[in-house]
CSV table of C-alpha atoms (C1' of nucleotides) in Angstrom, one decimal:
chain,number,residue,atom,x,y,z
A,1,MET,CA,-29.1,-153.6,4.7
A,2,LEU,CA,-26.4,-153.5,2.1
A,3,THR,CA,-28.7,-152.3,-0.7
A,4,ASN,CA,-29.8,-148.8,-1.2
A,5,ASN,CA,-33.2,-148.3,-2.6
A,6,SER,CA,-34.0,-145.0,-1.1
A,7,ALA,CA,-34.1,-143.1,-4.3
A,8,LYS,CA,-36.5,-145.7,-5.8
A,9,PHE,CA,-38.6,-145.6,-2.6
A,10,ASP,CA,-38.9,-141.8,-2.9
A,11,LYS,CA,-40.1,-142.1,-6.4
A,12,LEU,CA,-42.7,-144.7,-5.4
A,13,ARG,CA,-43.8,-142.4,-2.6
A,14,GLU,CA,-44.2,-139.6,-5.0
A,15,GLU,CA,-46.4,-141.8,-7.1
A,16,GLY,CA,-48.7,-142.3,-4.1
A,17,TYR,CA,-47.5,-145.7,-3.1
A,18,ARG,CA,-46.6,-146.5,0.5
A,19,ILE,CA,-43.4,-148.1,1.7
A,20,THR,CA,-44.6,-150.6,4.2
A,21,PRO,CA,-42.4,-152.9,6.2
A,22,GLN,CA,-43.8,-155.9,4.2
A,23,ARG,CA,-42.8,-154.4,0.8
A,24,LYS,CA,-39.4,-153.2,2.1
A,25,GLN,CA,-38.5,-156.5,3.8
A,26,LEU,CA,-39.6,-158.5,0.8
A,27,LEU,CA,-37.4,-156.5,-1.5
A,28,GLU,CA,-34.5,-156.7,0.9
A,29,PHE,CA,-35.0,-160.4,1.0
A,30,PHE,CA,-34.6,-160.7,-2.8
A,31,TYR,CA,-31.4,-158.7,-2.7
A,32,GLU,CA,-29.9,-161.1,-0.2
A,33,LEU,CA,-30.9,-164.1,-2.2
A,34,PRO,CA,-28.0,-166.0,-3.9
A,35,GLU,CA,-27.8,-165.2,-7.6
A,36,GLY,CA,-29.9,-167.4,-9.7
A,37,GLU,CA,-32.2,-168.6,-7.0
A,38,HIS,CA,-35.9,-168.3,-8.0
A,39,LEU,CA,-38.6,-169.1,-5.5
A,40,SER,CA,-42.3,-169.7,-5.6
A,41,ALA,CA,-44.7,-167.7,-3.5
A,42,GLU,CA,-45.0,-170.5,-1.0
A,43,GLU,CA,-41.3,-171.1,-0.8
A,44,LEU,CA,-40.8,-167.3,-0.2
A,45,HIS,CA,-43.5,-167.3,2.5
A,46,ASN,CA,-41.7,-170.2,4.3
A,47,LYS,CA,-38.3,-168.5,4.1
A,48,LEU,CA,-39.6,-165.2,5.2
A,49,THR,CA,-41.4,-166.8,8.2
A,50,GLU,CA,-38.1,-168.5,9.1
A,51,LYS,CA,-36.5,-165.1,9.1
A,52,GLU,CA,-39.3,-163.9,11.4
A,53,ILE,CA,-40.6,-161.6,8.7
A,54,LYS,CA,-44.3,-161.5,9.1
A,55,ILE,CA,-46.3,-161.2,5.9
A,56,SER,CA,-49.5,-163.0,5.0
A,57,LEU,CA,-49.8,-165.0,1.9
A,58,ALA,CA,-52.3,-162.6,0.5
A,59,THR,CA,-50.1,-159.7,1.0
A,60,LEU,CA,-47.1,-161.6,-0.3
A,61,TYR,CA,-49.0,-162.2,-3.6
A,62,ARG,CA,-50.0,-158.6,-3.8
A,63,SER,CA,-46.5,-157.4,-3.0
A,64,LEU,CA,-45.0,-159.7,-5.6
A,65,LYS,CA,-47.3,-158.3,-8.2
A,66,PHE,CA,-46.4,-154.8,-7.1
A,67,LEU,CA,-42.7,-155.4,-7.3
A,68,VAL,CA,-43.0,-157.1,-10.7
A,69,LYS,CA,-45.0,-154.2,-12.0
A,70,LYS,CA,-42.5,-151.7,-10.7
A,71,GLY,CA,-39.7,-153.7,-12.3
A,72,PHE,CA,-37.8,-154.8,-9.2
A,73,ILE,CA,-38.3,-158.5,-9.7
A,74,ARG,CA,-39.2,-160.8,-12.5
A,75,GLU,CA,-41.8,-163.5,-12.7
A,76,LEU,CA,-40.7,-166.8,-14.2
A,77,ASP,CA,-42.7,-169.7,-15.5
A,78,PHE,CA,-41.2,-173.1,-15.8
A,79,GLY,CA,-44.4,-174.8,-17.0
A,80,GLU,CA,-45.3,-175.8,-13.5
A,81,ASP,CA,-48.5,-174.9,-11.7
A,82,HIS,CA,-47.0,-171.9,-9.9
A,83,LYS,CA,-44.8,-169.0,-10.8
A,84,HIS,CA,-41.2,-168.3,-9.6
A,85,TYR,CA,-39.7,-165.0,-8.7
A,86,GLU,CA,-36.3,-163.5,-8.7
A,87,LEU,CA,-34.5,-160.2,-8.6
A,88,SER,CA,-34.6,-158.3,-11.9
A,89,SER,CA,-31.3,-157.2,-13.4
A,90,PRO,CA,-31.6,-157.1,-17.2
A,91,LYS,CA,-28.0,-156.5,-18.0
A,92,LYS,CA,-26.7,-159.6,-16.2
A,93,GLN,CA,-29.7,-161.7,-17.1
A,94,HIS,CA,-29.6,-165.4,-17.1
A,95,HIS,CA,-31.9,-167.8,-19.0
A,96,HIS,CA,-33.0,-171.4,-18.8
A,97,LEU,CA,-33.0,-174.8,-20.5
A,98,LEU,CA,-35.7,-177.1,-19.3
A,99,CYS,CA,-35.8,-180.8,-19.6
A,100,ASN,CA,-39.2,-182.0,-20.7
A,101,THR,CA,-38.6,-185.4,-19.2
A,102,CYS,CA,-37.1,-185.0,-15.7
A,103,GLY,CA,-37.8,-181.3,-15.1
A,104,LEU,CA,-34.1,-180.4,-14.8
A,105,THR,CA,-33.4,-176.7,-15.0
A,106,ILE,CA,-30.1,-175.5,-16.4
A,107,GLU,CA,-29.2,-171.8,-16.3
A,108,PHE,CA,-27.0,-170.1,-18.8
A,109,LYS,CA,-25.9,-166.5,-19.4
A,110,ASP,CA,-25.1,-164.9,-22.6
A,111,LYS,CA,-23.9,-161.4,-23.1
A,112,ASN,CA,-25.2,-161.2,-26.7
A,113,LEU,CA,-28.8,-161.7,-25.8
A,114,TYR,CA,-29.4,-158.3,-24.3
A,115,GLY,CA,-28.2,-156.4,-27.4
A,116,TYR,CA,-30.3,-158.8,-29.4
A,117,ALA,CA,-33.4,-158.0,-27.4
A,118,VAL,CA,-32.7,-154.3,-27.7
A,119,LYS,CA,-32.5,-154.6,-31.5
A,120,ILE,CA,-35.7,-156.5,-31.7
A,121,ALA,CA,-37.5,-154.0,-29.4
A,122,LYS,CA,-36.3,-151.1,-31.5
A,123,GLU,CA,-37.6,-152.7,-34.6
A,124,GLN,CA,-41.0,-153.2,-33.0
A,125,ASN,CA,-42.0,-149.6,-32.8
A,126,ASN,CA,-39.5,-148.7,-30.1
A,127,PHE,CA,-40.9,-151.0,-27.5
A,128,GLU,CA,-39.4,-150.2,-24.2
A,129,ILE,CA,-37.7,-153.2,-22.7
A,130,LYS,CA,-38.2,-154.0,-19.0
A,131,ASP,CA,-37.1,-157.7,-19.1
A,132,TYR,CA,-36.6,-160.5,-21.4
A,133,GLN,CA,-36.4,-164.3,-21.2
A,134,PHE,CA,-35.0,-167.0,-23.3
A,135,LYS,CA,-36.2,-170.6,-22.7
A,136,ILE,CA,-35.1,-173.7,-24.4
A,137,PHE,CA,-37.1,-176.9,-23.9
A,138,GLY,CA,-35.9,-180.4,-24.7
A,139,ILE,CA,-34.2,-183.5,-23.4
A,140,CYS,CA,-31.1,-183.3,-21.1
A,141,LYS,CA,-28.1,-185.6,-21.5
A,142,ASN,CA,-29.2,-188.0,-18.8
A,143,CYS,CA,-32.7,-188.5,-20.2
A,144,GLN,CA,-31.3,-189.0,-23.7
A,145,LYS,CA,-29.3,-192.0,-22.4
A,146,GLU,CA,-32.3,-193.6,-20.8
A,147,SER,CA,-34.5,-193.8,-23.9
B,1,MET,CA,-57.1,-183.9,-44.1
B,2,LEU,CA,-54.2,-182.1,-45.7
B,3,THR,CA,-51.6,-183.1,-43.1
B,4,ASN,CA,-50.0,-186.4,-43.0
B,5,ASN,CA,-49.2,-187.7,-39.6
B,6,SER,CA,-49.5,-191.4,-40.3
B,7,ALA,CA,-45.8,-192.1,-39.8
B,8,LYS,CA,-45.9,-190.2,-36.5
B,9,PHE,CA,-49.1,-192.0,-35.5
B,10,ASP,CA,-47.5,-195.4,-36.2
B,11,LYS,CA,-44.6,-194.5,-34.0
B,12,LEU,CA,-46.9,-193.6,-31.2
B,13,ARG,CA,-48.8,-196.9,-31.6
B,14,GLU,CA,-45.5,-198.7,-31.4
B,15,GLU,CA,-44.9,-197.0,-28.1
B,16,GLY,CA,-48.2,-198.3,-26.9
B,17,TYR,CA,-50.3,-195.1,-27.2
B,18,ARG,CA,-53.7,-195.2,-28.9
B,19,ILE,CA,-54.7,-193.0,-31.7
B,20,THR,CA,-58.2,-192.0,-30.6
B,21,PRO,CA,-60.5,-189.7,-32.6
B,22,GLN,CA,-60.1,-187.1,-29.9
B,23,ARG,CA,-56.3,-187.0,-30.2
B,24,LYS,CA,-56.4,-187.2,-33.9
B,25,GLN,CA,-59.0,-184.5,-34.4
B,26,LEU,CA,-57.3,-182.2,-31.9
B,27,LEU,CA,-54.1,-182.4,-33.8
B,28,GLU,CA,-55.8,-181.9,-37.1
B,29,PHE,CA,-57.5,-178.8,-35.7
B,30,PHE,CA,-54.1,-177.4,-34.8
B,31,TYR,CA,-52.8,-178.0,-38.3
B,32,GLU,CA,-55.7,-176.0,-39.7
B,33,LEU,CA,-55.2,-173.1,-37.4
B,34,PRO,CA,-53.9,-169.9,-38.9
B,35,GLU,CA,-50.2,-169.4,-38.3
B,36,GLY,CA,-49.5,-167.5,-35.1
B,37,GLU,CA,-52.8,-168.2,-33.4
B,38,HIS,CA,-52.5,-169.6,-29.9
B,39,LEU,CA,-55.6,-170.6,-28.0
B,40,SER,CA,-56.3,-171.4,-24.4
B,41,ALA,CA,-57.8,-174.7,-23.4
B,42,GLU,CA,-61.2,-173.1,-23.0
B,43,GLU,CA,-61.0,-171.3,-26.4
B,44,LEU,CA,-60.0,-174.6,-28.0
B,45,HIS,CA,-62.9,-176.3,-26.4
B,46,ASN,CA,-65.4,-173.8,-27.7
B,47,LYS,CA,-63.9,-173.9,-31.2
B,48,LEU,CA,-63.9,-177.7,-31.3
B,49,THR,CA,-67.5,-177.8,-30.1
B,50,GLU,CA,-68.4,-175.3,-32.9
B,51,LYS,CA,-66.9,-177.8,-35.4
B,52,GLU,CA,-68.9,-180.5,-33.8
B,53,ILE,CA,-65.9,-182.2,-32.5
B,54,LYS,CA,-66.8,-183.8,-29.2
B,55,ILE,CA,-64.2,-183.8,-26.5
B,56,SER,CA,-64.6,-183.2,-22.8
B,57,LEU,CA,-62.6,-180.5,-21.1
B,58,ALA,CA,-60.9,-183.2,-19.0
B,59,THR,CA,-59.8,-185.1,-22.1
B,60,LEU,CA,-58.8,-181.9,-23.8
B,61,TYR,CA,-56.4,-181.1,-21.0
B,62,ARG,CA,-55.1,-184.6,-21.0
B,63,SER,CA,-54.6,-184.6,-24.8
B,64,LEU,CA,-52.9,-181.2,-24.8
B,65,LYS,CA,-50.5,-182.5,-22.2
B,66,PHE,CA,-49.9,-185.5,-24.4
B,67,LEU,CA,-49.3,-183.6,-27.6
B,68,VAL,CA,-47.0,-181.2,-25.8
B,69,LYS,CA,-45.0,-184.1,-24.4
B,70,LYS,CA,-44.8,-185.7,-27.8
B,71,GLY,CA,-43.6,-182.5,-29.3
B,72,PHE,CA,-46.6,-181.8,-31.6
B,73,ILE,CA,-47.6,-178.6,-30.0
B,74,ARG,CA,-46.1,-176.0,-27.7
B,75,GLU,CA,-47.4,-174.5,-24.5
B,76,LEU,CA,-47.1,-170.7,-24.1
B,77,ASP,CA,-47.4,-168.6,-21.0
B,78,PHE,CA,-48.2,-164.9,-21.3
B,79,GLY,CA,-48.3,-164.3,-17.6
B,80,GLU,CA,-52.0,-164.8,-17.5
B,81,ASP,CA,-53.9,-167.3,-15.4
B,82,HIS,CA,-54.1,-169.9,-18.2
B,83,LYS,CA,-51.8,-171.4,-20.8
B,84,HIS,CA,-52.0,-171.0,-24.5
B,85,TYR,CA,-51.2,-173.7,-27.1
B,86,GLU,CA,-50.1,-173.7,-30.7
B,87,LEU,CA,-48.6,-176.0,-33.3
B,88,SER,CA,-44.9,-176.6,-32.7
B,89,SER,CA,-42.5,-175.9,-35.6
B,90,PRO,CA,-39.1,-175.0,-34.3
B,91,LYS,CA,-37.6,-173.9,-37.5
B,92,LYS,CA,-40.2,-171.2,-38.3
B,93,GLN,CA,-40.7,-170.2,-34.7
B,94,HIS,CA,-42.1,-166.9,-33.7
B,95,HIS,CA,-41.7,-165.1,-30.4
B,96,HIS,CA,-43.4,-162.4,-28.4
B,97,LEU,CA,-43.1,-158.9,-26.9
B,98,LEU,CA,-45.6,-158.3,-24.1
B,99,CYS,CA,-46.7,-155.0,-22.8
B,100,ASN,CA,-46.7,-154.9,-19.0
B,101,THR,CA,-49.3,-152.1,-19.0
B,102,CYS,CA,-52.0,-152.9,-21.5
B,103,GLY,CA,-51.3,-156.6,-22.2
B,104,LEU,CA,-50.6,-156.1,-25.9
B,105,THR,CA,-48.9,-159.1,-27.6
B,106,ILE,CA,-46.6,-158.4,-30.5
B,107,GLU,CA,-45.2,-161.3,-32.5
B,108,PHE,CA,-42.0,-161.3,-34.3
B,109,LYS,CA,-39.9,-163.8,-36.2
B,110,ASP,CA,-36.1,-164.0,-36.5
B,111,LYS,CA,-34.2,-166.5,-38.4
B,112,ASN,CA,-31.0,-166.1,-36.3
B,113,LEU,CA,-32.7,-167.3,-33.1
B,114,TYR,CA,-32.8,-170.9,-34.0
B,115,GLY,CA,-29.1,-171.2,-34.7
B,116,TYR,CA,-28.6,-169.4,-31.5
B,117,ALA,CA,-30.6,-171.8,-29.5
B,118,VAL,CA,-28.8,-174.7,-31.1
B,119,LYS,CA,-25.5,-173.2,-30.2
B,120,ILE,CA,-26.5,-172.7,-26.6
B,121,ALA,CA,-27.9,-176.2,-26.4
B,122,LYS,CA,-24.7,-177.8,-27.7
B,123,GLU,CA,-22.7,-175.9,-25.2
B,124,GLN,CA,-24.9,-177.2,-22.4
B,125,ASN,CA,-23.9,-180.8,-22.6
B,126,ASN,CA,-25.6,-181.5,-25.9
B,127,PHE,CA,-29.0,-180.7,-24.7
B,128,GLU,CA,-31.5,-181.9,-27.3
B,129,ILE,CA,-33.8,-179.0,-28.4
B,130,LYS,CA,-37.5,-179.6,-28.7
B,131,ASP,CA,-38.6,-176.0,-28.6
B,132,TYR,CA,-37.5,-172.5,-27.6
B,133,GLN,CA,-39.1,-169.3,-26.7
B,134,PHE,CA,-37.9,-165.7,-26.5
B,135,LYS,CA,-40.1,-163.2,-24.7
B,136,ILE,CA,-39.5,-159.5,-24.2
B,137,PHE,CA,-41.5,-157.7,-21.6
B,138,GLY,CA,-41.9,-153.9,-21.4
B,139,ILE,CA,-44.0,-150.9,-22.4
B,140,CYS,CA,-45.5,-150.6,-25.9
B,141,LYS,CA,-45.5,-147.3,-27.8
B,142,ASN,CA,-49.0,-146.5,-26.9
B,143,CYS,CA,-48.5,-146.9,-23.2
B,144,GLN,CA,-45.3,-144.9,-23.3
B,145,LYS,CA,-47.2,-141.9,-24.6
B,146,GLU,CA,-49.8,-142.1,-21.8
B,147,SER,CA,-47.4,-141.9,-18.9
C,1,DT,C1',-59.4,-209.7,-24.5
C,2,DT,C1',-56.5,-206.5,-22.6
C,3,DT,C1',-55.5,-202.1,-21.4
C,4,DC,C1',-55.6,-197.5,-22.3
C,5,DG,C1',-58.5,-193.4,-23.0
C,6,DT,C1',-62.7,-190.9,-22.1
C,7,DG,C1',-66.5,-188.4,-19.8
C,8,DC,C1',-68.4,-187.0,-15.7
C,9,DA,C1',-68.3,-184.8,-11.4
C,10,DA,C1',-65.8,-183.8,-7.6
C,11,DA,C1',-61.4,-182.3,-5.9
C,12,DC,C1',-57.3,-179.5,-6.0
C,13,DC,C1',-54.6,-175.6,-5.2
C,14,DA,C1',-52.3,-171.5,-6.5
C,15,DT,C1',-53.9,-167.1,-6.6
C,16,DT,C1',-57.4,-163.4,-5.9
C,17,DT,C1',-60.8,-160.7,-3.4
C,18,DG,C1',-64.2,-158.5,0.1
C,19,DC,C1',-64.1,-156.4,4.2
C,20,DA,C1',-62.8,-154.3,8.5
C,21,DG,C1',-59.1,-152.5,11.0
C,22,DC,C1',-54.4,-150.6,10.8
C,23,DA,C1',-50.7,-147.5,9.6
C,24,DG,C1',-47.9,-144.5,6.2
C,25,DC,C1',-47.3,-139.9,5.4
D,1,DG,C1',-57.2,-137.6,9.0
D,2,DC,C1',-57.2,-139.5,4.6
D,3,DT,C1',-56.5,-143.4,2.1
D,4,DG,C1',-53.7,-147.1,0.7
D,5,DC,C1',-52.2,-151.6,2.7
D,6,DT,C1',-52.7,-155.7,5.5
D,7,DG,C1',-54.6,-160.0,7.4
D,8,DC,C1',-58.2,-163.1,7.5
D,9,DA,C1',-61.2,-166.2,5.5
D,10,DA,C1',-63.9,-167.2,1.7
D,11,DA,C1',-64.2,-167.4,-3.2
D,12,DT,C1',-62.3,-168.1,-7.8
D,13,DG,C1',-61.1,-170.7,-11.7
D,14,DG,C1',-58.0,-173.2,-14.5
D,15,DT,C1',-56.5,-177.7,-14.2
D,16,DT,C1',-56.3,-182.4,-12.3
D,17,DT,C1',-58.1,-186.8,-10.7
D,18,DG,C1',-61.1,-191.2,-9.2
D,19,DC,C1',-64.0,-194.1,-11.2
D,20,DA,C1',-66.7,-196.9,-14.3
D,21,DC,C1',-67.6,-197.5,-19.0
D,22,DG,C1',-66.2,-197.6,-23.8
D,23,DA,C1',-63.1,-198.6,-27.5
D,24,DA,C1',-58.2,-199.2,-29.8
D,25,DA,C1',-55.3,-202.9,-31.0
DNA sequence: TTTCGTGCAAACCATTTGCAGCAGC
DNA sequence: GCTGCTGCAAATGGTTTGCACGAAA
């Protein structure tokens, strides 16, 4: 366990939440994931099972919701019929271009975007930012050629 | 009918698609919608029925998918269990802040964002932009007070 | 006339939920 | 010991699909 979440865990305990093995191992799993990898609930469940981490699908969904609410992970939507999840780290955020034709996902980073989000949030009645996402939809180079 | 889509319709016809009353009326309906209003499939179905426009839910879903693919409307996801739809107009796009706690949706516009999206798309192998969305998640002023 | 699009009802499937037992703290 | 969390299985509900009929072109 390279990551240290004990301070955060203490805070959650104070709020009345319990740190169960399922929640803990799920969060650890996210920390060990290669950067930029975002998995669906079902993919997560498979990978966790491979690692011999036992967690039911129902609990997985509940835990994901919990971790999202608590700001540990972010929920992504690529217009598919299921959500994707990844570790949340607002300051080194990445974003996505999505090809409408072939479904290709291209990631990009941009250091200006965070300041930009902060500026907008401030203008909007001091909205407190937890996360932000920039998505661009269109046609990728390959699909442009083919039409 | 204030809007004139006949050129676009002709193009669709050339591609082998048929301009049915359902598709036509649905698109007209979107044009008449107040700016910034984004409805779910079910809300749309109710409103269309009120206007005595007959379209089954199945066809509505198929038509929405069609119009999205053809770039007439955009599909929005607010992290709920259903999608929202609105007219697509990239150059006067608006975006959203979403409160994680109470679900409040705040819209904002920003003229810089379009140029920004274009710049990013160009850097990413000349990706051809059809639409883009900027979402900010966090806690609204009201909910900040309450915690 | 040739397909493509529609309506209906059934199917799908990701996600949620009720409930009884278990386990943090 | 109290109460929140989990696993199971069943339910939910938005969306999709098979099929036969209807209608654009």
